Coordinates of C-alpha atoms and ligand atoms in Angstrom, one line a residue:
X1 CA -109.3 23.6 188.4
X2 CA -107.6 21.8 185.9
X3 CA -103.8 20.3 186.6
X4 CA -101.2 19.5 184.6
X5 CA -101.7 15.8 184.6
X6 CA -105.7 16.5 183.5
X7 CA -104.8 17.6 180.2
X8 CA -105.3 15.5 177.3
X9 CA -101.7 15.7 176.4
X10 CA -102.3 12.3 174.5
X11 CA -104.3 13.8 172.1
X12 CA -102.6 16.8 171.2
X13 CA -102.3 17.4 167.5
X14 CA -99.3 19.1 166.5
X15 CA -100.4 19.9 162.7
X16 CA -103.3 21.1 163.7
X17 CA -101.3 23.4 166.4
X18 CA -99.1 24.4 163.2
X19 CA -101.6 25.4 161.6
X20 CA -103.3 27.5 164.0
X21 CA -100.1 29.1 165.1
X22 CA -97.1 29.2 163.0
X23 CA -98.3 27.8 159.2
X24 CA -98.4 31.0 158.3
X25 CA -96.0 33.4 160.4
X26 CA -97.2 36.0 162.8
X27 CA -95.6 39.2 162.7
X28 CA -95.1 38.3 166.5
X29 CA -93.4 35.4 166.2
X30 CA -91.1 37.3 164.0
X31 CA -90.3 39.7 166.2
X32 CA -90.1 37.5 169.1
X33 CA -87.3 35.7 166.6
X34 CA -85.5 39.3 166.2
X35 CA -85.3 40.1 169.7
X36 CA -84.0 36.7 171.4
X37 CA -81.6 36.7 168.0
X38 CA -79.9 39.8 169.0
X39 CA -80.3 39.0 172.9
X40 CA -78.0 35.7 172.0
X41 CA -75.7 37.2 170.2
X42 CA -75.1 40.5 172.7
X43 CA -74.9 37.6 174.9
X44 CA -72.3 35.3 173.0
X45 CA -70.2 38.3 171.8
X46 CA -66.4 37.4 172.4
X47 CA -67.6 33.4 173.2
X48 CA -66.7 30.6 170.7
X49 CA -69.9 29.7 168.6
X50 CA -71.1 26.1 168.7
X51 CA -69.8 25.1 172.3
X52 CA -72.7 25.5 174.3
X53 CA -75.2 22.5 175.5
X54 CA -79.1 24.0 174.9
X55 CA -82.5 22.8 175.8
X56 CA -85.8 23.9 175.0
X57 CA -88.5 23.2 177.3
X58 CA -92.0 21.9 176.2
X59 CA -90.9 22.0 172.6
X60 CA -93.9 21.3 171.4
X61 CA -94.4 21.2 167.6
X62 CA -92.7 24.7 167.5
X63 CA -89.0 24.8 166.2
X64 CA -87.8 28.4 166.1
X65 CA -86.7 28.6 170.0
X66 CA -84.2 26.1 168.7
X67 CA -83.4 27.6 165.7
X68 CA -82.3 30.8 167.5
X69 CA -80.1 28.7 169.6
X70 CA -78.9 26.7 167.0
X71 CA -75.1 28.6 166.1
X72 CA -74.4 28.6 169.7
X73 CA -74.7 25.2 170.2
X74 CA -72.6 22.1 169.7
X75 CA -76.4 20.3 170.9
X76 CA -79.6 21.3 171.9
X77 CA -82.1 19.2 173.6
X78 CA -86.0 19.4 173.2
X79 CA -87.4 17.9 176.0
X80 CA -91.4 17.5 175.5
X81 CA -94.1 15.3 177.6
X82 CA -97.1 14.6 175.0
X83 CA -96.0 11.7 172.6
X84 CA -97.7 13.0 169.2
X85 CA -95.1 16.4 169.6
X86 CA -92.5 13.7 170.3
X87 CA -93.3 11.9 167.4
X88 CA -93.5 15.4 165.4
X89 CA -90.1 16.3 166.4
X90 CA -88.4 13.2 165.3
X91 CA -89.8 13.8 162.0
X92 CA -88.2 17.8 161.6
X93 CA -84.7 16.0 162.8
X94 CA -84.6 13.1 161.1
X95 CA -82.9 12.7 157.8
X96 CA -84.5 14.9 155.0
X97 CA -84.4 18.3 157.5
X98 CA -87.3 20.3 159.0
X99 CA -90.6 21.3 157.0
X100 CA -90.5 24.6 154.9
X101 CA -92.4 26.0 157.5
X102 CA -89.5 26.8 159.6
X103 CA -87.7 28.5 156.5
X104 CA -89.8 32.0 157.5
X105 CA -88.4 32.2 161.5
X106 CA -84.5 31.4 160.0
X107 CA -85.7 34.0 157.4
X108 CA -85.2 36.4 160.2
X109 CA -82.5 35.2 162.4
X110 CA -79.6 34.6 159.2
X111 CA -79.6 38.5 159.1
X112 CA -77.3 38.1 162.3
X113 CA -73.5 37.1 161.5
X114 CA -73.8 34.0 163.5
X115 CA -76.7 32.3 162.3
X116 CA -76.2 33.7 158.5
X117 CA -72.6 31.4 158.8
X118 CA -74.9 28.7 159.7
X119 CA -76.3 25.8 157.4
X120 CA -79.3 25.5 159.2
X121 CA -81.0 22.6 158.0
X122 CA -77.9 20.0 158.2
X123 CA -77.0 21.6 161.8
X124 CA -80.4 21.1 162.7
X125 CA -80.2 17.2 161.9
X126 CA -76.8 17.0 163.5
X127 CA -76.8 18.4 166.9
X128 CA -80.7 18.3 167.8
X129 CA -81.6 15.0 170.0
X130 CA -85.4 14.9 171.6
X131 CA -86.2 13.6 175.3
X132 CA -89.4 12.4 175.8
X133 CA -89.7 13.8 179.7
X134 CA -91.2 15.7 181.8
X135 CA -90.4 19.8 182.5
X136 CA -91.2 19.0 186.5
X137 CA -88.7 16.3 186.7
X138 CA -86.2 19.1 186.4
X139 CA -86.3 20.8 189.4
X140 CA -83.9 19.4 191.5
X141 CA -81.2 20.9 189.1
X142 CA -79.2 17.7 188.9
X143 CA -79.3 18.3 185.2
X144 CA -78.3 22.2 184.0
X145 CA -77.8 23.7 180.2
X146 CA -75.7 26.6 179.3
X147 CA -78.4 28.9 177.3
X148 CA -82.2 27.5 177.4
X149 CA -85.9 28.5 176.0
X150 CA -89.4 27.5 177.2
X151 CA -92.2 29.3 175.0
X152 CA -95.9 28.9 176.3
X153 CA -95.4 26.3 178.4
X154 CA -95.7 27.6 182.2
X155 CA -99.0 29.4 181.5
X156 CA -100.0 27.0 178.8
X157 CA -100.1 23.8 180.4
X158 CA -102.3 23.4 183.8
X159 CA -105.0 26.3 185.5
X160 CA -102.8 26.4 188.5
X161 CA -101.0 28.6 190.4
X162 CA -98.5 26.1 192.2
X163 CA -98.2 24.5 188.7
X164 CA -97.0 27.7 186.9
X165 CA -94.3 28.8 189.4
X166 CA -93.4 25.2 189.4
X167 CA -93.2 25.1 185.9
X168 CA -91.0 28.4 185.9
X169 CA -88.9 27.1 188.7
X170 CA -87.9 23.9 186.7
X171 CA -86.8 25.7 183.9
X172 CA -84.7 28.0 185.7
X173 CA -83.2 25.0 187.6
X174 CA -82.5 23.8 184.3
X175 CA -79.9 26.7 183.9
X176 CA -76.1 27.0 184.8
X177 CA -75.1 30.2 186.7
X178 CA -74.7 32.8 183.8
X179 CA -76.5 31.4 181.6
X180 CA -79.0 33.2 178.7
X181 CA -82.3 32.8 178.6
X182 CA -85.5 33.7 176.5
X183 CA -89.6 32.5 177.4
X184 CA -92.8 33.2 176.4
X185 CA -95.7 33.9 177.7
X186 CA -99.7 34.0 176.6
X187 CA -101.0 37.2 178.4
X188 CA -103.7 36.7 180.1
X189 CA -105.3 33.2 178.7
X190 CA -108.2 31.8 179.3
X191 CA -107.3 28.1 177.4
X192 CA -106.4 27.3 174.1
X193 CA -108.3 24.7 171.8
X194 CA -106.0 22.4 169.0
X195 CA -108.2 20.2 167.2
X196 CA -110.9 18.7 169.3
X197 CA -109.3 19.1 172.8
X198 CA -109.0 22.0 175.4
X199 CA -105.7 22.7 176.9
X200 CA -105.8 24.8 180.3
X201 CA -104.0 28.0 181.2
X202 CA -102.9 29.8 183.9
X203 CA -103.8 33.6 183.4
X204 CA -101.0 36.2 183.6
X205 CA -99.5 39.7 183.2
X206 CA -96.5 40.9 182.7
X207 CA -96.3 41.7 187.1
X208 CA -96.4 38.3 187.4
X209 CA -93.9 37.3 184.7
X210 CA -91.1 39.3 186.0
X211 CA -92.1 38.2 189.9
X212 CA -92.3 34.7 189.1
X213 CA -88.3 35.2 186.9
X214 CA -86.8 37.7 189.2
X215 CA -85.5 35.7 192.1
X216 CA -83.4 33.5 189.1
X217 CA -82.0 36.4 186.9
X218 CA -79.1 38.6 187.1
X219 CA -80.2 40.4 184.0
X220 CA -84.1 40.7 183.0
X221 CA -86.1 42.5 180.0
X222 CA -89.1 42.2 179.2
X223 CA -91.2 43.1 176.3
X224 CA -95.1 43.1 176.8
X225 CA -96.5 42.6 173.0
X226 CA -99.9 43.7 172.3
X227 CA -100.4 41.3 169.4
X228 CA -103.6 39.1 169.4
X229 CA -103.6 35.8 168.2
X230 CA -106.8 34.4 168.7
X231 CA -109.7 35.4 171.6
X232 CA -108.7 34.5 174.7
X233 CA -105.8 36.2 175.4
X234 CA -104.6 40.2 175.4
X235 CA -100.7 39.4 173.3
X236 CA -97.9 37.8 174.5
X237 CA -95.1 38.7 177.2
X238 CA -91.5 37.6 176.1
X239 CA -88.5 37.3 179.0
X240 CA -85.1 37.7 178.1
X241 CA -82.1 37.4 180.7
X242 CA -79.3 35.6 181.9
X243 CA -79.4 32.8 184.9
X244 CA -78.2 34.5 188.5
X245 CA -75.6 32.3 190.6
X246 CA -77.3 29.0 191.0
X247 CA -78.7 28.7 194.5
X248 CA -78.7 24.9 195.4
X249 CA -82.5 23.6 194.8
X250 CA -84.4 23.0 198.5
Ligands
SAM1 C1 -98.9 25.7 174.2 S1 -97.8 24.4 173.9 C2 -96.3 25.2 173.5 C3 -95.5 24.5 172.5 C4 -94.3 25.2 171.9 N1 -93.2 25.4 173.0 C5 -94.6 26.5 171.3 O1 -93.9 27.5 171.5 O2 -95.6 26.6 170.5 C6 -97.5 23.7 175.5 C7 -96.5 22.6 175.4 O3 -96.2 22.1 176.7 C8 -96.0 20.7 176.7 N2 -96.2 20.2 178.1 C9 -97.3 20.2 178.8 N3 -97.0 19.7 180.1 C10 -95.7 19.4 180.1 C11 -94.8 18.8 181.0 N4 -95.3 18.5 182.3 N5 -93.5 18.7 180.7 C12 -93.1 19.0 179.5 N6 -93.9 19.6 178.5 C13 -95.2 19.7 178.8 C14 -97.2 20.3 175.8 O4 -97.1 19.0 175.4 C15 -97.0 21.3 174.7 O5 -96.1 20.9 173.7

């Protein structure tokens, strides 16, 4: 059974992940974009927009969980362990602004007061930083974020049991008491291929989404999306809630 550490993280190509995923936008992604857009803002009505500190897990070479946190947000930090998505990030903040192939997921989220007031690609540059680190280095909760996303990262990144709860744990330890949340899921994968490489996954259903989030949330939707991306998987299971009060780590 392959672990987290097995992986060949080293060699994972984000173009080539891009490309297979979000080059060309999935009706799913867009809306998965819709529905933690209007979660954030139900969840932000009355607060002051740009104050919050947010962080999104396993970034990977995917940067519309940030986006949709982006108005809230005075910075938002995408943590991400395998140097190439590093190195891709670096490149969407750095001067010059994001590819064009974000332009389709902001698309969608400037029909919502908030984000339409935002500049996107200037904000994006100012208040994004990225942490090279690693998701299970947050679980002793020493470090906490006011609103947070982690999309196909729990299921996506090891075959294991342990290492998905684990990996769900981390993030919610990575949350202050109250705050919102949104994370995605692959239903039922088997393993995904970018490039030349296999990347394990733990197989799950939308049972074991809301058991493994429960214990950490006050409030909890979930929407169970029958869209297909590729074979090996059955759609995609997106979580939306709010942290409960933050019970001190074991
Ligand atoms: C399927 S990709 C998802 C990427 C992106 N969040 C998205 O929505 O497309 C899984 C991501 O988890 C990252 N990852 C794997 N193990 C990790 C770990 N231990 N800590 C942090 N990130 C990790 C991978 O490098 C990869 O970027």
């Amino acid at each position: 059974m392959d672990r987290n550490a097995d992986a060949p993280w080293s060699k994972f190509d984000p173009e080539v992940y891009v490309d297979n995923n979000y080059r060309t936008p999935l009706e799913v992604d867009l809306l998965i974009v819709r529905l933690m857009r209007d979660w954030f803002s139900r969840c932000f009505t009355g607060a002051t927009p740009g104050t919050a500190r947010g962080i999104d897990v396993g970034a990977g070479a995917n940067l519309y969980p940030a986006l949709s946190m982006l108005p809230w947000c005075e910075k938002v930090l995408l943590l991400e362990y395998a140097r190439p998505n590093v190195e891709y990030l670096e490149r969407q903040v750095a001067s010059g602004g994001y590819d064009t192939a974000w332009d389709a997921f902001w698309n969608e989220l400037r029909h919502a007061p908030a984000y339409a007031a935002a500049e996107p690609r200037s904000r994006f540059g100012e208040i994004v930083r990225v942490e090279r680190g690693n998701l299970f280095d947050l679980e002793n909760g020493s470090r906490r974020w006011d609103l947070g996303t982690m999309f196909f990262v729990a299921d996506s990144m090891s075959e294991c049991p342990d290492e998905f709860h684990r990996g769900v744990r981390c993030f919610m330890n990575a949350l202050g008491e109250g705050a919102p949340f949104a994370t995605a899921f692959m239903k039922e994968s088997v393993g995904y291929r970018v490039g030349d490489h296999d990347y394990p996954a733990y197989r799950v259903n939308e049972d074991q989404v809301r058991e493994s989030l429960e214990p950490f949330t006050g409030e909890l939707e979930i929407h169970d999306l029958h869209h297909m991306v590729r074979p090996g998987h059955e759609g995609m299971i997106l979580a939306l809630g709010r942290r409960n009060a933050v019970v001190a780590a074991p």
